[in-house]
Coordinates of C-alpha atoms in Angstrom, one line a residue:
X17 CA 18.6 14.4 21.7
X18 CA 16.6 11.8 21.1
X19 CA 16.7 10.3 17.0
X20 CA 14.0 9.6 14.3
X21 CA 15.0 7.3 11.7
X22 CA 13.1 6.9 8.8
X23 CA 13.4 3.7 6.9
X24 CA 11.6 3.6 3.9
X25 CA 11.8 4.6 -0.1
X26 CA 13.0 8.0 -2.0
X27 CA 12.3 8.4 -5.7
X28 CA 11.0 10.5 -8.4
X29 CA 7.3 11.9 -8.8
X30 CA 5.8 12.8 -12.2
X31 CA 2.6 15.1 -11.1
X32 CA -0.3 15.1 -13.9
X33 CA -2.7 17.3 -13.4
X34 CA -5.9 15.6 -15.2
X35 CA -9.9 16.8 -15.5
X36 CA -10.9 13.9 -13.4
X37 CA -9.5 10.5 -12.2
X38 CA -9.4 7.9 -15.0
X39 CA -12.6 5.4 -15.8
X40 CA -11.9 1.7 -16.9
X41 CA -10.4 2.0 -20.6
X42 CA -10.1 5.3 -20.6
X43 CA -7.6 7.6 -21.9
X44 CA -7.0 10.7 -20.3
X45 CA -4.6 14.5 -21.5
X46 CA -2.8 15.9 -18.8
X47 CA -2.7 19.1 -18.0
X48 CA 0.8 19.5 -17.9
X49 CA 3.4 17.8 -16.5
X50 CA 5.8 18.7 -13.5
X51 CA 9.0 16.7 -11.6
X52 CA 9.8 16.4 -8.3
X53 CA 11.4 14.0 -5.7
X54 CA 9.1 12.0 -3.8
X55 CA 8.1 8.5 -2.1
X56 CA 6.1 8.1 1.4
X57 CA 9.5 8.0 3.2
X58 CA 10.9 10.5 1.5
X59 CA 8.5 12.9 2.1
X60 CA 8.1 12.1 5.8
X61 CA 11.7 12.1 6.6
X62 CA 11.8 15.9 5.2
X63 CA 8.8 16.7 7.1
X64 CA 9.6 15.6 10.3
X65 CA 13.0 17.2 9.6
X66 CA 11.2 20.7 8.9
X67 CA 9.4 19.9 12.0
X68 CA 12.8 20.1 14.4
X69 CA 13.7 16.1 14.9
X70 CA 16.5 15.0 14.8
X71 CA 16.0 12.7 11.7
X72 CA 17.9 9.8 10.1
X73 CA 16.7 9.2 6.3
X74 CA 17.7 5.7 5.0
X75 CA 16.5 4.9 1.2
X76 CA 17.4 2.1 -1.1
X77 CA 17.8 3.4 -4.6
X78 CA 19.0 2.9 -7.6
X79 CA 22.6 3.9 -9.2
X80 CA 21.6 6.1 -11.7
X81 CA 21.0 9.8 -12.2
X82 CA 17.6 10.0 -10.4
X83 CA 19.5 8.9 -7.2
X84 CA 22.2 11.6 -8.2
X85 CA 18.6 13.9 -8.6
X86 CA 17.7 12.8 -5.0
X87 CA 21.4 13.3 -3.4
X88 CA 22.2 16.8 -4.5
X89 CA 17.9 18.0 -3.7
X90 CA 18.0 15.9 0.1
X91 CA 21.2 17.6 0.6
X92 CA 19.5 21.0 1.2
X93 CA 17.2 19.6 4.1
X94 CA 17.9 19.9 7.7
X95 CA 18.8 15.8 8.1
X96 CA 21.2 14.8 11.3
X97 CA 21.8 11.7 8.7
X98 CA 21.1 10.3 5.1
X99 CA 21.7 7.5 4.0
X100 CA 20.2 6.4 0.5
X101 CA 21.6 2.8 -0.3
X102 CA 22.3 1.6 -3.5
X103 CA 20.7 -1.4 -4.8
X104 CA 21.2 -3.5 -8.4
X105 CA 17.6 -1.8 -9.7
X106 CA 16.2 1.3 -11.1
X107 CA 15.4 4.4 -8.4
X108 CA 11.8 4.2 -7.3
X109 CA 9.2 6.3 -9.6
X110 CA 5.5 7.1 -9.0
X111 CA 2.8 8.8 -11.6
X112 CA 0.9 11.2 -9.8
X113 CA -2.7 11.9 -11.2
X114 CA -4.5 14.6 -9.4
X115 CA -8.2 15.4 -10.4
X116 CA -9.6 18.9 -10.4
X117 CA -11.4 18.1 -7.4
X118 CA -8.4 17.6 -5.4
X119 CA -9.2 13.8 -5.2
X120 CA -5.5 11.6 -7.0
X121 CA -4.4 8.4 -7.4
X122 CA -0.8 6.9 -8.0
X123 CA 1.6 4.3 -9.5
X124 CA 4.3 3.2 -7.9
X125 CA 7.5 1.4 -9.4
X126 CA 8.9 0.1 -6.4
X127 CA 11.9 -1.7 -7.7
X128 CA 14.8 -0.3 -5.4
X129 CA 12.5 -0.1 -2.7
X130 CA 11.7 -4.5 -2.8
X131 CA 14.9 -5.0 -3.0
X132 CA 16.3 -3.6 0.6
X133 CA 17.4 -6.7 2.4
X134 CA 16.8 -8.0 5.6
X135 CA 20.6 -7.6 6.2
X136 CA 20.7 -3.6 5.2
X137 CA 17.4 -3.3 7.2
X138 CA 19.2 -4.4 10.4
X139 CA 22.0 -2.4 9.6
X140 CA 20.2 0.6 9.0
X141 CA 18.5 0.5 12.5
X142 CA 22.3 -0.3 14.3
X143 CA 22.7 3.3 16.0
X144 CA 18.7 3.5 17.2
X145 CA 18.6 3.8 21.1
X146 CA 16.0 3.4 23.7
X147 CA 15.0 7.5 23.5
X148 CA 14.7 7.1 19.8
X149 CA 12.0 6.2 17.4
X150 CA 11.5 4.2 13.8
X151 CA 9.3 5.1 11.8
X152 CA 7.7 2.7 8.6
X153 CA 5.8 3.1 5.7
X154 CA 4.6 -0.3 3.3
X155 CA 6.8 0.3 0.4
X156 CA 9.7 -1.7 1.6
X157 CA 9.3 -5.8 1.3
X158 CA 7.6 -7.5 4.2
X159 CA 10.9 -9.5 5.0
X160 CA 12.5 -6.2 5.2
X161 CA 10.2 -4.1 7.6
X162 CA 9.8 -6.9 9.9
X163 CA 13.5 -6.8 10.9
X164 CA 14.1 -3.6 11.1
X165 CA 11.4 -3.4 13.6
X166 CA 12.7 -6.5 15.7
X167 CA 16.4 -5.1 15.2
X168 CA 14.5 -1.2 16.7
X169 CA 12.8 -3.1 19.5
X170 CA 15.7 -5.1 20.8
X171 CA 17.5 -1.7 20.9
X172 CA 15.0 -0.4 22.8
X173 CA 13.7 2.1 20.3
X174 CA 9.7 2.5 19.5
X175 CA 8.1 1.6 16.4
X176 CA 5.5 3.6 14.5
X177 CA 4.2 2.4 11.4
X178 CA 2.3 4.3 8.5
X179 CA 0.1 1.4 6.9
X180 CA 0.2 2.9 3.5
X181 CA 0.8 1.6 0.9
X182 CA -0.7 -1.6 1.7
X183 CA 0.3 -4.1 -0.5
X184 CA 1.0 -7.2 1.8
X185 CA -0.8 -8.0 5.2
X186 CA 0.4 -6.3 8.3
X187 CA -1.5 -7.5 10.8
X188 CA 1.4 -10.0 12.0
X189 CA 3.3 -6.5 12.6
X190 CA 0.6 -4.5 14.6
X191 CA 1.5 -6.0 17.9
X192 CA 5.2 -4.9 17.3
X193 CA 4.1 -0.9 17.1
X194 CA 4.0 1.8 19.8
X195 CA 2.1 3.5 17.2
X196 CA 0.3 2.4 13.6
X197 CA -1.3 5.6 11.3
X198 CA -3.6 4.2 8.9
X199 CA -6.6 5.7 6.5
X200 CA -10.1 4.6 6.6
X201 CA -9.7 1.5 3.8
X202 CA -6.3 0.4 5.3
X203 CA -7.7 -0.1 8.8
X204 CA -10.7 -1.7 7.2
X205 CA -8.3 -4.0 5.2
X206 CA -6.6 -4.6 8.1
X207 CA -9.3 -5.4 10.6
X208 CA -12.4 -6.3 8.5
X209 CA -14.2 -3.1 10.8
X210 CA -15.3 0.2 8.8
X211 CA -16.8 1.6 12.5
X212 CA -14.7 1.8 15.3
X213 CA -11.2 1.0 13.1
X214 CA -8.7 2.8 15.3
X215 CA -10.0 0.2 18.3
X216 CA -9.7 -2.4 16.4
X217 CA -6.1 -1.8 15.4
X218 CA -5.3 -1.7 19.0
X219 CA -7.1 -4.6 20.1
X220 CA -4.9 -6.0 17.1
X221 CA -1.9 -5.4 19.1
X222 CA -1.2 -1.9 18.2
X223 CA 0.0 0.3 21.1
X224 CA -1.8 3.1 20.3
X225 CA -3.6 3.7 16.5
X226 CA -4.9 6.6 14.6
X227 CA -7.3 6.4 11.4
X228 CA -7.5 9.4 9.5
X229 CA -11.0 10.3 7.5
X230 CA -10.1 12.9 5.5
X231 CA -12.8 16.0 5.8
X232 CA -13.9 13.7 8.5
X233 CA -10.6 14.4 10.8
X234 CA -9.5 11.1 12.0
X235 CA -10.1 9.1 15.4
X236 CA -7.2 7.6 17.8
X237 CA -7.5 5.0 20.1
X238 CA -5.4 3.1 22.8
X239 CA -5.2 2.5 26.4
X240 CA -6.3 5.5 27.8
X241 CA -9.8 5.3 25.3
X242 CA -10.6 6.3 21.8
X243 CA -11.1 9.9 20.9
X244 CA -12.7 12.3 17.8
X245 CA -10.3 14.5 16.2
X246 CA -12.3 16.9 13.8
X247 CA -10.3 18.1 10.9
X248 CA -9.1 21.8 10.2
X249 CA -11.4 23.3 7.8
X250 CA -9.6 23.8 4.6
X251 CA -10.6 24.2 0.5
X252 CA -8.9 21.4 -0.5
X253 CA -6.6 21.6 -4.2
X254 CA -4.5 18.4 -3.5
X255 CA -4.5 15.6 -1.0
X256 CA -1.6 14.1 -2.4
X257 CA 0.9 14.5 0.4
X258 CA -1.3 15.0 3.5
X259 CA -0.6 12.2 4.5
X260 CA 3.0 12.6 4.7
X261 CA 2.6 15.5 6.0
X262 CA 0.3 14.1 8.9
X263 CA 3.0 10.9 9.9
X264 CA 6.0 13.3 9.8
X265 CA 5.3 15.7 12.2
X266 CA 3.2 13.5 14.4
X267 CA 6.4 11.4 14.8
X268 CA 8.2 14.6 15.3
X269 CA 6.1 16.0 18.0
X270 CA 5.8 12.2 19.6
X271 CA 9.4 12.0 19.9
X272 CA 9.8 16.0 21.5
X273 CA 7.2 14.4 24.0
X274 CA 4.1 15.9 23.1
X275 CA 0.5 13.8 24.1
X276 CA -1.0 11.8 21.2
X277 CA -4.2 14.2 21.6
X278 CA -1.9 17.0 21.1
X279 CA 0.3 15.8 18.1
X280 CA -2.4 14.9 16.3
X281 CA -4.1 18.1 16.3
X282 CA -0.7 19.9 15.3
X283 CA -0.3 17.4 12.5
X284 CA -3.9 18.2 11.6
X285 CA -3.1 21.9 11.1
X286 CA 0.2 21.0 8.9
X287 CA -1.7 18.6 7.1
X288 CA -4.4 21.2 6.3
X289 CA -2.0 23.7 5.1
X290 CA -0.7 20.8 2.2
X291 CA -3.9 20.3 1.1
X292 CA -4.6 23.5 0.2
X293 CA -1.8 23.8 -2.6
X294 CA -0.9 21.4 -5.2
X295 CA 2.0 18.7 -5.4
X296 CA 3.4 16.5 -2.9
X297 CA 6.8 17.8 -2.3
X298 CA 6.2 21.2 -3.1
X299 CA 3.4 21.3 -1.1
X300 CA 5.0 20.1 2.6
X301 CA 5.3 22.5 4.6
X302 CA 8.5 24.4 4.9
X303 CA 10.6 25.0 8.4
X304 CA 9.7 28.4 8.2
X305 CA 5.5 27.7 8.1
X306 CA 5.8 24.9 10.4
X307 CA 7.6 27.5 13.6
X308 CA 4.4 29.5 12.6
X309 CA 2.0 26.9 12.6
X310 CA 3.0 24.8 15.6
X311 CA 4.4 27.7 18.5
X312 CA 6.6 26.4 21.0
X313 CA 8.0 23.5 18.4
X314 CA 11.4 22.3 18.0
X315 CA 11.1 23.5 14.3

């Protein structure tokens, strides 16, 4: 069976529900407070998991009791492997802010995640074949995501990276991925284009690229053309983890062969169904929901 490994961070989310997203100088009351385990490659590992690959989760954290946290919660998910790797820095943590309009933004402490090195990277990426698949996200250090996609490639294995967060450029990458998902302002960030962004990410060097708009649905583009996607209709409560949500079963559905026209519609439908309750993690959709939502799935 063909493997998904998911290299990027795991830590701890605090969710704040607030009236609306914060102004410059202000100061905000949360609604409340709530706990949960988290991070862009956490929550796509999981995901893609639900979704019926065969995934491999690999996370640097740190050696404290949020990693303990992490261990003993992952240890319930359908994984073929985990892996988190200690590292000589505090587990990851993110502040959550979601707005009553569903709209959010977030801080990241990224320490255990910078400080994956090249070395681990490779290391990580040692049992990846040619039927097999990496999958990326930006919160691991440059140095670190380059290799691990040179170390994939000269297994054989394809690379698909999520451009989010983007915090250093990663256009010199593009050319080194069968795949890149991206949101509006990354691809723009990226290629200098608002229109036509999903082209423009391929004629970057990208294999194939989607560039997801939100209500808008998102647009993919490649060798074979560019194409509209329109979104599922949904009433949105939280857009935190759609995302996630979108990246971890379009990897899984990739990898079980389906078309990109087809795995992105399917990933549409699960990322509608995030959307339309609140949290990150506790929003993803569970195995159960995703053998209803996407018939004739591995899941």
């Amino acid at each position: 069976m063909s493997r998904l490994l998911v290299l990027g961070n795991a830590g701890i989310d605090l969710l704040c529900p607030v009236p609306h997203l914060p102004r410059a100088g202000e100061t905000l009351v949360a609604d409340g407070q709530t706990r949960a385990p988290g991070g862009k490659g956490l929550n796509q590992a999981v995901v893609a998991a639900r979704a019926g690959a065969a995934v491999h989760f690999a996370a640097p954290v740190g050696q404290d009791g949020a990693a303990d946290e992490l261990r003993a919660i992952l240890g319930a998910e359908p994984f073929a492997g985990l892996s988190l790797l200690p590292q000589d820095a505090p587990t990851d943590l993110s502040l959550l802010m979601v707005a009553r309009d569903a709209e959010n933004c977030i801080l990241t402490l990224g320490a255990a995640a910078d400080a994956l090195s090249v070395r681990e990277a490779d290391k990580a990426v040692a049992e990846l074949g040619p039927r097999d698949m990496l999958l990326l996200q930006g919160n691991l250090s440059f140095a670190a995501t380059e290799a691990a996609m040179h170390a994939a490639l000269a297994r054989g294995a394809q690379v698909m990276l999520n451009t989010a967060p983007l915090r250093w450029d990663m256009a010199p990458l593009l050319p080194l991925c069968a795949l890149v998902v991206a949101n509006a302002g990354e691809a723009e960030s990226l290629t200098g284009r608002r229109a036509a962004a999903a082209e423009a990410l391929h004629q970057a060097g990208a294999a194939r690229a989607v560039v997801t708009l939100g209500a808008g649905g998102c647009v993919s583009a490649g060798a074979a053309g560019h194409h509209h996607h329109p979104a599922h209709p949904v009433a949105a409560v939280d857009t935190t983890g759609a995302g996630d949500t979108f990246c971890g079963v379009l990897a899984a559905l990739l990898l079980a062969g389906q078309t990109l026209p087809a795995a992105v519609e399917r990933a549409q439908r699960a990322a509608a169904l995030t959307v339309s309750r609140p949290g990150a993690f506790a929003a993803l959709p569970s195995a159960a929901e995703l053998r209803a939502l996407l018939p004739g799935c591995a899941a």
